[in-house]
Coordinates of C-alpha atoms in Angstrom, one line a residue:
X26 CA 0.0 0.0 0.0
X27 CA 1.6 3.8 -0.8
X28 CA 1.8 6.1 1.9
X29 CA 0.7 9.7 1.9
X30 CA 2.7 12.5 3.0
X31 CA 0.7 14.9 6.0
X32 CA 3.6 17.7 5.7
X33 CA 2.9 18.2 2.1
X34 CA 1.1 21.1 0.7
X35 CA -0.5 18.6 -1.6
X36 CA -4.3 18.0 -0.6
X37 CA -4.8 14.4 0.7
X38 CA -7.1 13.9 -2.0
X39 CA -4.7 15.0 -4.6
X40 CA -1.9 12.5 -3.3
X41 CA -4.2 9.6 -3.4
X42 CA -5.8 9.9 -6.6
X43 CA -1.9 10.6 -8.3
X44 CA -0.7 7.6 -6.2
X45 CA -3.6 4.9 -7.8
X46 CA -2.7 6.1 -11.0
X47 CA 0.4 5.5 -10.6
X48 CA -0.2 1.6 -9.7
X49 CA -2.3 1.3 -12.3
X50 CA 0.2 3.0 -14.8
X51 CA 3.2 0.7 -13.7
X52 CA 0.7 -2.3 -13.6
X53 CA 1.1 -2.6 -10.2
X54 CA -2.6 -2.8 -10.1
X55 CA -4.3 -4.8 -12.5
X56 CA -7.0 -3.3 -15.0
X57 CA -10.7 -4.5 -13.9
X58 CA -9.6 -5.4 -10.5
X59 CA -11.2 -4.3 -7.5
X60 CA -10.1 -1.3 -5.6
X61 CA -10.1 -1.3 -1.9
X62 CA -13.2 -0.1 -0.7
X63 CA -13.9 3.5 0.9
X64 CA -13.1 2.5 4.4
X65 CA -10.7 -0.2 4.0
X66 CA -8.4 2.1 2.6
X67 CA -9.2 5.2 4.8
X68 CA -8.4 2.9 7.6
X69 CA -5.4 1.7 5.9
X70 CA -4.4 5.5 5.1
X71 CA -5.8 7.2 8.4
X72 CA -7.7 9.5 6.5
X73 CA -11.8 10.7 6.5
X74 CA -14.2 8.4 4.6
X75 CA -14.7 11.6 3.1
X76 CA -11.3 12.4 2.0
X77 CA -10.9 8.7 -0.4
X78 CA -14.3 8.5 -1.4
X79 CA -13.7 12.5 -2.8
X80 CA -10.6 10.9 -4.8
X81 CA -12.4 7.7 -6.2
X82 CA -14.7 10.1 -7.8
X83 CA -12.1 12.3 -9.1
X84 CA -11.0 9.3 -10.6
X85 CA -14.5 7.9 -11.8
X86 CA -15.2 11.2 -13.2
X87 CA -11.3 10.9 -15.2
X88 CA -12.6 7.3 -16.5
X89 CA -9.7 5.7 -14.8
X90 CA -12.2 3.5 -12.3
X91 CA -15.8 2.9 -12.4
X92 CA -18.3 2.8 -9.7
X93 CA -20.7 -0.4 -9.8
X94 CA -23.5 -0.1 -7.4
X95 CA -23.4 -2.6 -4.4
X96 CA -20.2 -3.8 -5.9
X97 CA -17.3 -1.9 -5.3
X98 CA -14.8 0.8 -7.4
X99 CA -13.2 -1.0 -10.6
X100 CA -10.3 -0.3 -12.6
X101 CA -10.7 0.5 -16.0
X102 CA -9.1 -0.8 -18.6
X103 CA -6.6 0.9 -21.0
X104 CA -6.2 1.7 -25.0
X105 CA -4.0 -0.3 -26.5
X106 CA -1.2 2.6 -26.0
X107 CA -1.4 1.8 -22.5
X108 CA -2.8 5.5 -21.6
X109 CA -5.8 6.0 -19.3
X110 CA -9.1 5.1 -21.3
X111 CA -10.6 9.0 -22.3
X112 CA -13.1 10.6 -24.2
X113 CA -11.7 11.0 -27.3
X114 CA -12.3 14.8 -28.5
X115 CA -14.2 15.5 -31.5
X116 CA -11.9 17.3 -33.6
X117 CA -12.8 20.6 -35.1
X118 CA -15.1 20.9 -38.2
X119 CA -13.8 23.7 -39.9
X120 CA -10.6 26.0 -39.8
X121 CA -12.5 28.5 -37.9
X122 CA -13.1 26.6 -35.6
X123 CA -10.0 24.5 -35.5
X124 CA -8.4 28.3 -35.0
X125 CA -10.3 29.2 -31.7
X126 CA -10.1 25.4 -30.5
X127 CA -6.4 25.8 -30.7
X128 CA -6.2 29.6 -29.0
X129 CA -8.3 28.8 -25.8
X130 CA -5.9 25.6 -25.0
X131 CA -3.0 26.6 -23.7
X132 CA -1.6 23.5 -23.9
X133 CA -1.4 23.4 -27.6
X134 CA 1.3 25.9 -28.1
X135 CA 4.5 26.9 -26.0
X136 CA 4.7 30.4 -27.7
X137 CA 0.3 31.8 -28.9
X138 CA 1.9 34.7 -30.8
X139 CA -1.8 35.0 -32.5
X140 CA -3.5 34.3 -29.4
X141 CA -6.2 37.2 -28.0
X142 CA -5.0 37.3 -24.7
X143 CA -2.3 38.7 -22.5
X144 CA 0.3 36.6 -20.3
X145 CA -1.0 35.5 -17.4
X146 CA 1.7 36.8 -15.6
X147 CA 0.7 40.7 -17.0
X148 CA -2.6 39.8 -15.1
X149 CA -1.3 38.2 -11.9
X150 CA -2.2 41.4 -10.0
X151 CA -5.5 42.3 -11.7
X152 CA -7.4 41.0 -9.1
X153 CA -6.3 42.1 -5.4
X154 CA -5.2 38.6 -4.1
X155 CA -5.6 39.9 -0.3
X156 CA -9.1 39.7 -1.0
X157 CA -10.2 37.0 -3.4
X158 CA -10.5 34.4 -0.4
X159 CA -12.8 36.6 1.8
X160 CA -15.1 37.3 -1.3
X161 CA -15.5 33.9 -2.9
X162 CA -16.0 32.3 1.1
X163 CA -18.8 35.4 1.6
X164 CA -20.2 34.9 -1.7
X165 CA -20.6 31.3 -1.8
X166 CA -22.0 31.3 2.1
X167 CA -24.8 33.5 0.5
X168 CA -26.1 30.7 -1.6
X169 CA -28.0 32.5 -4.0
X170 CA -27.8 32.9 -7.5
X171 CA -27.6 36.1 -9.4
X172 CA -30.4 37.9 -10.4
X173 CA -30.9 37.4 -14.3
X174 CA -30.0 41.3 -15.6
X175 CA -26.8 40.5 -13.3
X176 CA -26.0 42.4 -9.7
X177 CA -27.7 45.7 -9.1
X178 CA -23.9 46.2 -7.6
X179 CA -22.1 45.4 -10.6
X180 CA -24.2 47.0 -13.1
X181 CA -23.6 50.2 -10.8
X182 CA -20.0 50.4 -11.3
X183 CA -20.5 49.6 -14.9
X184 CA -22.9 52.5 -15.3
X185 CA -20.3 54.9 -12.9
X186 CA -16.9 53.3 -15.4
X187 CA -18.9 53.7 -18.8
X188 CA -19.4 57.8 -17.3
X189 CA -15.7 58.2 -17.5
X190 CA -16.1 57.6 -21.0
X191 CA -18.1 59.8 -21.6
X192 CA -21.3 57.0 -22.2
X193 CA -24.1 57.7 -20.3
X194 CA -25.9 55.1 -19.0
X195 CA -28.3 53.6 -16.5
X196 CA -27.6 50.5 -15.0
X197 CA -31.1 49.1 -16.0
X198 CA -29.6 49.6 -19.8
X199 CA -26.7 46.9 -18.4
X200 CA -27.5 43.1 -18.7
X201 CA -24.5 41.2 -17.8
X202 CA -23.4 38.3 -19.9
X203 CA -20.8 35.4 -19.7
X204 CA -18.7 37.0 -21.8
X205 CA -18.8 39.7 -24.8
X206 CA -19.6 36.8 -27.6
X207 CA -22.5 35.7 -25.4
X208 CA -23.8 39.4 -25.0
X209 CA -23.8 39.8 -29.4
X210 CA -25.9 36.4 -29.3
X211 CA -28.4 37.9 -27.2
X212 CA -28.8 40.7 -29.3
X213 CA -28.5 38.6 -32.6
X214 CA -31.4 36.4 -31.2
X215 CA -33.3 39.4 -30.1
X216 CA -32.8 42.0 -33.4
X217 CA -32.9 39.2 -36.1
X218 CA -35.9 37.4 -38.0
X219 CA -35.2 34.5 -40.5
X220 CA -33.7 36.1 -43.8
X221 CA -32.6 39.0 -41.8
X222 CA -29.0 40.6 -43.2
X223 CA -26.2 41.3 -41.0
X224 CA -23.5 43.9 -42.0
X225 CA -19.9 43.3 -40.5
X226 CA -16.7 45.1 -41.6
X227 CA -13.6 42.6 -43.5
X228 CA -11.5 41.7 -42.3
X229 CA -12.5 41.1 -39.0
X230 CA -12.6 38.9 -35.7
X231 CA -15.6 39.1 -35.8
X232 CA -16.7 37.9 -38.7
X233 CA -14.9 34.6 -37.6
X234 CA -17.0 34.3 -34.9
X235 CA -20.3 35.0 -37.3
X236 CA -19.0 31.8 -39.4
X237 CA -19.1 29.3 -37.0
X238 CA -22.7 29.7 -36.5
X239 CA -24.2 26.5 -37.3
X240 CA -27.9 26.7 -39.1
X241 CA -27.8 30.0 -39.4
X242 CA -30.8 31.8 -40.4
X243 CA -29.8 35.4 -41.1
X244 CA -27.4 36.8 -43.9
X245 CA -24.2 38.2 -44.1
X246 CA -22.8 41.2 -45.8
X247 CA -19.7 42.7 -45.3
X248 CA -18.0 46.3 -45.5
X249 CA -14.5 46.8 -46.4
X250 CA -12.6 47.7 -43.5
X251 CA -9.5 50.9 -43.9
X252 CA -7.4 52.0 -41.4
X253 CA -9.7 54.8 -39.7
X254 CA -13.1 53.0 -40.1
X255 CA -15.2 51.4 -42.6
X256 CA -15.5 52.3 -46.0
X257 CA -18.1 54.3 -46.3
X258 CA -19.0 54.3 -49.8
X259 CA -18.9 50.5 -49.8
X260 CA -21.4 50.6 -46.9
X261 CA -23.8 53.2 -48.3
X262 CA -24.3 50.9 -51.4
X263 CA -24.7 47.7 -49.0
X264 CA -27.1 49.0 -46.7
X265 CA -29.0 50.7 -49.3
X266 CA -29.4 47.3 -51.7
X267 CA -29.8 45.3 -48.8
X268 CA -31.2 47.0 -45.4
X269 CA -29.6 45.0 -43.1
X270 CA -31.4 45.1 -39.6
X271 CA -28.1 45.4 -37.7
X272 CA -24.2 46.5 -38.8
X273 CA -21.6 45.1 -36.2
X274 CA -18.3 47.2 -35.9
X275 CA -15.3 47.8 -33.4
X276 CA -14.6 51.7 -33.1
X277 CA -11.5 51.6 -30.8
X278 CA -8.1 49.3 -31.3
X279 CA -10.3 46.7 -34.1
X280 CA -9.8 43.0 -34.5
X281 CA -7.1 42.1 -36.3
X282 CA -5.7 46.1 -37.8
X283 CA -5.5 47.8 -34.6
X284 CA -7.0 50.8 -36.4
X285 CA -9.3 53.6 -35.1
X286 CA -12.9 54.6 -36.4
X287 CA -12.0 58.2 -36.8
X288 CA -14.9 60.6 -35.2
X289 CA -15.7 61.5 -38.7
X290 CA -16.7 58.4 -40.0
X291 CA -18.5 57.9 -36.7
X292 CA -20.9 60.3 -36.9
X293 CA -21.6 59.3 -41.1
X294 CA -22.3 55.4 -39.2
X295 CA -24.7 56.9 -37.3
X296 CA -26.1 59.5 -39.8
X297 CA -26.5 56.3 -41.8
X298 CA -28.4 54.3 -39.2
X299 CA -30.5 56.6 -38.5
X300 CA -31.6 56.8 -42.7
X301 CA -31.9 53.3 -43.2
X302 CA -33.5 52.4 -40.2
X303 CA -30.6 49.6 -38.5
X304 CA -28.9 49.4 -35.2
X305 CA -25.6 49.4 -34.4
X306 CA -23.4 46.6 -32.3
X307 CA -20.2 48.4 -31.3
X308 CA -18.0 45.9 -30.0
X309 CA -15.3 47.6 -27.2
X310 CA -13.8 44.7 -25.8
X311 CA -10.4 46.0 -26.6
X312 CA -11.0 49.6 -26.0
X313 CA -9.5 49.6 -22.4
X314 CA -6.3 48.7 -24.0
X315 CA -6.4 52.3 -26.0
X316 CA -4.3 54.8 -25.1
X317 CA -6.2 57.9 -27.2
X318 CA -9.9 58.0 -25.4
X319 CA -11.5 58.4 -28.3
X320 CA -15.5 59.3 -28.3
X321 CA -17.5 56.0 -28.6
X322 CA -20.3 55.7 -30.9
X323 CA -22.2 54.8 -28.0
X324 CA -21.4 58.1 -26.6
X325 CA -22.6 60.0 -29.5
X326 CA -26.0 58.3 -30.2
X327 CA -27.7 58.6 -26.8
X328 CA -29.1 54.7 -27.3
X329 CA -31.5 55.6 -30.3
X330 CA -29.5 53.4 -32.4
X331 CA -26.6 51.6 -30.7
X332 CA -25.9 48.5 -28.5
X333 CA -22.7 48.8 -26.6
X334 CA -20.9 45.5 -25.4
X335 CA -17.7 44.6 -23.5
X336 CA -16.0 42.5 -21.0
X337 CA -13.6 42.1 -18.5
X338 CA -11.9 38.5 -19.6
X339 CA -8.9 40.6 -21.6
X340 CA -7.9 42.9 -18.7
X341 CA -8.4 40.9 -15.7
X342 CA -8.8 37.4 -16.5
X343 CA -9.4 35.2 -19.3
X344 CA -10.4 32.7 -16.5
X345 CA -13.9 35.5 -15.4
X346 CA -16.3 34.8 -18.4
X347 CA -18.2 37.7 -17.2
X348 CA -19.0 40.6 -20.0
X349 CA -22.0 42.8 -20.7
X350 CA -24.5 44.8 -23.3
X351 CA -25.5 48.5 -23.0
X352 CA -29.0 48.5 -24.7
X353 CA -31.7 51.4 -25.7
X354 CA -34.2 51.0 -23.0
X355 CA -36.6 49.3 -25.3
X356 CA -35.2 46.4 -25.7
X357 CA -33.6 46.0 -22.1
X358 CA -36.3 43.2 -21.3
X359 CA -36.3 40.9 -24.3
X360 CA -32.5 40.6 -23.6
X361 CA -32.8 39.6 -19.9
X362 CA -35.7 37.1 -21.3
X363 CA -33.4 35.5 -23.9
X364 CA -30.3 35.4 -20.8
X365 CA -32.9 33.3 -18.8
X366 CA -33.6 31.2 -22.2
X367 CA -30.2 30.7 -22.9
X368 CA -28.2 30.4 -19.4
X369 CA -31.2 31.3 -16.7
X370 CA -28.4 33.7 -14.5
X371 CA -24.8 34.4 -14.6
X372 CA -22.0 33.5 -11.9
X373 CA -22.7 35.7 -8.8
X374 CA -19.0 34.5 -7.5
X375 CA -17.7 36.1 -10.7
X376 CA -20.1 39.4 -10.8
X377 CA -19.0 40.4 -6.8
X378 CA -15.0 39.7 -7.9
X379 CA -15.3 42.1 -10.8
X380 CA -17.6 44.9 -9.0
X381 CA -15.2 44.6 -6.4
X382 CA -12.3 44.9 -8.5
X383 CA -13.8 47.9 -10.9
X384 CA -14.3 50.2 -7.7
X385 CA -10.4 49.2 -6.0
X386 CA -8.1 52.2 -6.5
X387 CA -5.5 49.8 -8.2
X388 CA -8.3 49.1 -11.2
X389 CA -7.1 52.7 -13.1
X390 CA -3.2 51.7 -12.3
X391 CA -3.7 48.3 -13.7
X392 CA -4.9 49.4 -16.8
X393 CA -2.3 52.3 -17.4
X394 CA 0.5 49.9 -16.2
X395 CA -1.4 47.8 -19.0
X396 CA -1.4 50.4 -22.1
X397 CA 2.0 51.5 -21.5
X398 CA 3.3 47.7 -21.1
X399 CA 1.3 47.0 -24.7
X400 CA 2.7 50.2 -26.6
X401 CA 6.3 49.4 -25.3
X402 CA 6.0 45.8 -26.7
X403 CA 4.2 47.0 -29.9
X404 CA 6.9 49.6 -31.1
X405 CA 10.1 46.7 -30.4
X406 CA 7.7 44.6 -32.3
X407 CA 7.6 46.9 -35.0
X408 CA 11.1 47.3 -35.1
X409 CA 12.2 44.0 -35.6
X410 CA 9.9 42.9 -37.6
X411 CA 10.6 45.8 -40.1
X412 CA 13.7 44.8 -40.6
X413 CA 12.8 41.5 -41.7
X414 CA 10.5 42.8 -44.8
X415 CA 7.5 43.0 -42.4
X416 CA 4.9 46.0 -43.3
X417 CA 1.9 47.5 -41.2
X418 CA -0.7 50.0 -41.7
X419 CA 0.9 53.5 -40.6
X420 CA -2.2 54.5 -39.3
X421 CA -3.2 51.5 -36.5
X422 CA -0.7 52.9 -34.0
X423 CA -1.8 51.3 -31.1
X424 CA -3.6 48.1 -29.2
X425 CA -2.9 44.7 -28.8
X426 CA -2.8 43.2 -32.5
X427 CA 0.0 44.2 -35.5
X428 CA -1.6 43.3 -38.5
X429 CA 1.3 41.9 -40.2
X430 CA 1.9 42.2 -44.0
X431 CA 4.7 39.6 -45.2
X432 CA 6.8 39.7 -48.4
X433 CA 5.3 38.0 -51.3
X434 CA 8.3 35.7 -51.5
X435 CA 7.3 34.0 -48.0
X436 CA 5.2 30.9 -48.2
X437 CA 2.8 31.7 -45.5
X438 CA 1.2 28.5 -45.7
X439 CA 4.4 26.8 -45.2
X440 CA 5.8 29.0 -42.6
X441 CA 2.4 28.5 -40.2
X442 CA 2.7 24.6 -40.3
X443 CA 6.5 25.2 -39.7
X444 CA 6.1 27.0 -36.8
X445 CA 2.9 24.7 -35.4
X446 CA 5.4 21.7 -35.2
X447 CA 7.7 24.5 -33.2
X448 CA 4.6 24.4 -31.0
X449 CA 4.1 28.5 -31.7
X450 CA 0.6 29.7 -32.7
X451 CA -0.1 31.8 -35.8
X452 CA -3.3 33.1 -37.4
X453 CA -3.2 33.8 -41.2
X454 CA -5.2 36.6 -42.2
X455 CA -7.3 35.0 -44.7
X456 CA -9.6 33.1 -41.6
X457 CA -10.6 37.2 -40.3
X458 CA -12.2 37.8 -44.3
X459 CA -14.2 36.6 -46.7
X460 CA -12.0 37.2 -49.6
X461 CA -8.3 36.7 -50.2
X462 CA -7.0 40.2 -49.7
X463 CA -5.3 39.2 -46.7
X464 CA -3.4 36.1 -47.8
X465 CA -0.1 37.3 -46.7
X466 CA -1.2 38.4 -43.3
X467 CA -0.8 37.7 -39.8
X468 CA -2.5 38.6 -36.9
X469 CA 0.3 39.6 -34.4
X470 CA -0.7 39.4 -30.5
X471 CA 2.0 42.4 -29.2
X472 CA 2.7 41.0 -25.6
X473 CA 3.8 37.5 -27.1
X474 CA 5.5 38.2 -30.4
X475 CA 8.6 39.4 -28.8
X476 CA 9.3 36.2 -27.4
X477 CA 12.8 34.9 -28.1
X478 CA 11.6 31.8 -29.6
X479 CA 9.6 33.3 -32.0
X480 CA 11.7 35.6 -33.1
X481 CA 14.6 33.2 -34.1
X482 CA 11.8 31.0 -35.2
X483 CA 11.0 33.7 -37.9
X484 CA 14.4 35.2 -38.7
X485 CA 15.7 31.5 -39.3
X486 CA 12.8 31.3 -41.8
X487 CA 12.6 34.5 -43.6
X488 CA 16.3 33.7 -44.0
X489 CA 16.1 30.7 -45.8
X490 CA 13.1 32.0 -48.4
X491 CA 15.3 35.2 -49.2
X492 CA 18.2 32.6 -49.7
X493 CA 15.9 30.1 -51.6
X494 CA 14.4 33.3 -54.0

């Protein structure tokens, strides 16, 4: 029998259930034998009943052993491998999808150049650790869930944060959402009837996430997107042939160019709205991470015609699914009726750990320490990426993402399975559009692109194509 050590910091539970698999990996235990029952081996261990029966169901939940009623814990048998029997994962159906599979696994990639979100070790002070414990003990003794437009707390300190920028708001506008791609498909379910069109600039992240929409029933049109904003022309034309019912845009640091919607082209968006009768969905997930302040659509339109979303998963954790919609009061309601459809209520631990965290003095500090820390990173980026043939968009001079424009000599193709069997993560551009302008692009995540390994990765490769041309 193994022994467990009580001076560890390793839980109890934790040694024993990494002690049977290790038996049952050496064969030291056979496969479809008979594990010691709950209180023979607590007796054997001097541990709590509690304590092994808490690891055989780690362990039945893992598939390693199996619980027959009246009959014991069982040991399951093994591929032929000789690896611990799993669910196999259904792989991805399309490269869309295969691309956001691969960027929320962290285990897929040593180095997620293209990934969307910051090192963890950028947010390790987001959230004031001296406090996490007291509010996830108070929170949980509550026992009661969160009410389904989200806590009247949090959506406070949304409405007083959205002030300082300039978008006024109530905080029964605010329904709180598990994250900002959950808050669109509320308003996508609300705002869209069968045949419905959609308008969304290219290229775009979020047109991505519009693709993977299985049975869709709604139509999609897309703008061009420049460097200050959408082309406005092009849009004119589309929403006049087609009336779409809702046009969904970034104004501040866009998914993948970085670029800004210039104040000028914000107030045409809205000038247009408001002749051909659609709303707008101005996406501002990444808008913290702007240095310039720039006005928000939102902030101009006084919710006749504009939803506003956001989160909190890129600038505090990826690990609080917690975001939120700003709607005209109108439609306030149907979105808190489709939350309860969808979800029935949010995460109450996760709601009083951001509210808590948006009114600490340290929230303003984290996110200046932030944009400096991104804008630092960006312009070495920049640097040594010019050098190697690398071009950008002059005018997208800030934010998380370099949209990166390689030499027509590189094989991009090549270069991204090269560097997946180097276990470093690249986007081309050509999954953020529907056409194949952006063939020979990259979306560039600032804060991971500097990483040693990636840069001799690339300089090693751009090498040999320039020798090889």
């Amino acid at each position: 029998m193994f022994e467990i050590d009580r001076n560890s910091k390793v839980l109890l539970v934790d040694q024993i259930r990494t002690a049977i698999i290790a038996r049952i990996e050496a064969f030291q235990w056979v496969q479809g034998s008979r594990l010691p029952s709950v209180r023979a081996l607590a007796r054997q261990l001097g541990v709590s009943i509690f304590t092994v029966s808490s690891a055989y169901e780690d362990l039945v939940a893992q598939r390693v052993i199996e619980s027959r009623p009246g009959a014991g814990y069982y040991i399951l048998p093994t591929d032929p491998a000789g690896t611990k029997h799993l669910e196999k994962m259904v792989p991805p159906s399309s490269l869309h999808a295969g691309f956001l599979y691969r960027a929320l696994d962290p285990s897929q990639y040593d180095t997620p150049v293209s990934s969307g979100y910051l090192p963890p070790s950028w947010l390790a002070d987001a959230v004031p650790a001296s406090v996490t414990g007291r509010l996830i003990r108070s929170t949980l003794s509550c026992s009661v869930p969160a009410p389904a437009a989200g806590s009247q707390e949090l959506r406070s300190v949304i409405a007083k944060k959205l002030r300082e920028l300039q978008i006024n708001a109530s905080s029964s506008q605010i329904v709180v959402s598990i994250g900002a791609t959950h808050a669109f498909s509320l308003i996508r379910n609300v705002m869209l009837e069968p045949g419905d069109y959609l308008l969304v600039e290219d290229p775009s992240y979020l047109l991505l996430q519009l693709k993977l929409i299985k049975d869709r029933d709604f139509n999609i049109i897309t703008v061009p997107r420049t460097v200050d904003g959408p082309d406005l022309e092009a849009m004119e034309a589309m929403v006049k042939e087609f009336r779409p019912k809702l046009f969904l845009t970034q104004t501040l640091v866009h998914n993948p160019t970085g670029g800004n919607t210039s104040p000028a082209k914000g107030f045409r968006i809205l000038s247009l709205a408001q002749k051909y009768d659609f709303h707008i969905v101005e996406d501002d997930i990444f808008g913290a991470l702007c240095a310039r302040q720039t006005l928000r659509l939102s902030s101009l339109d006084e919710w006749n015609r504009t939803f506003y979303l956001s989160g909190f998963s890129k600038v505090l954790s990826p690990a609080l699914r917690l975001g939120y919609v700003v709607a005209p009061p109108a439609f306030v309601e149907r979105l808190v009726e489709q939350k309860m459809y969808n979800v029935l209520c949010g995460s109450s631990l996760d709601e009083t750990i951001v509210a808590y965290t948006l009114e600490s003095g340290r929230y303003q500090h984290h996110l200046d320490a932030l944009r400096q820390r991104v804008m630092q990173e960006r312009t070495r980026a920049r640097e040594w990426l010019g050098k190697l043939g690398v071009e950008f968009d002059e005018g997208a001079a800030e934010g998380l993402f370099l949209w990166a424009r390689f030499p027509a000599q590189v094989d991009l193709r090549r270069l991204i399975e090269q560097a997946h069997d180097a276990r470093i993560f690249l986007a081309p551009g050509s999954l953020f559009s529907n056409t194949r302008d952006y063939d020979q692009y990259l979306r560039l995540n600032v804060s991971h692109c500097n990483d040693p390994r990636f840069r001799q990765f690339l300089d090693a490769h751009l090498c040999s194509e320039t020798a090889s041309a």
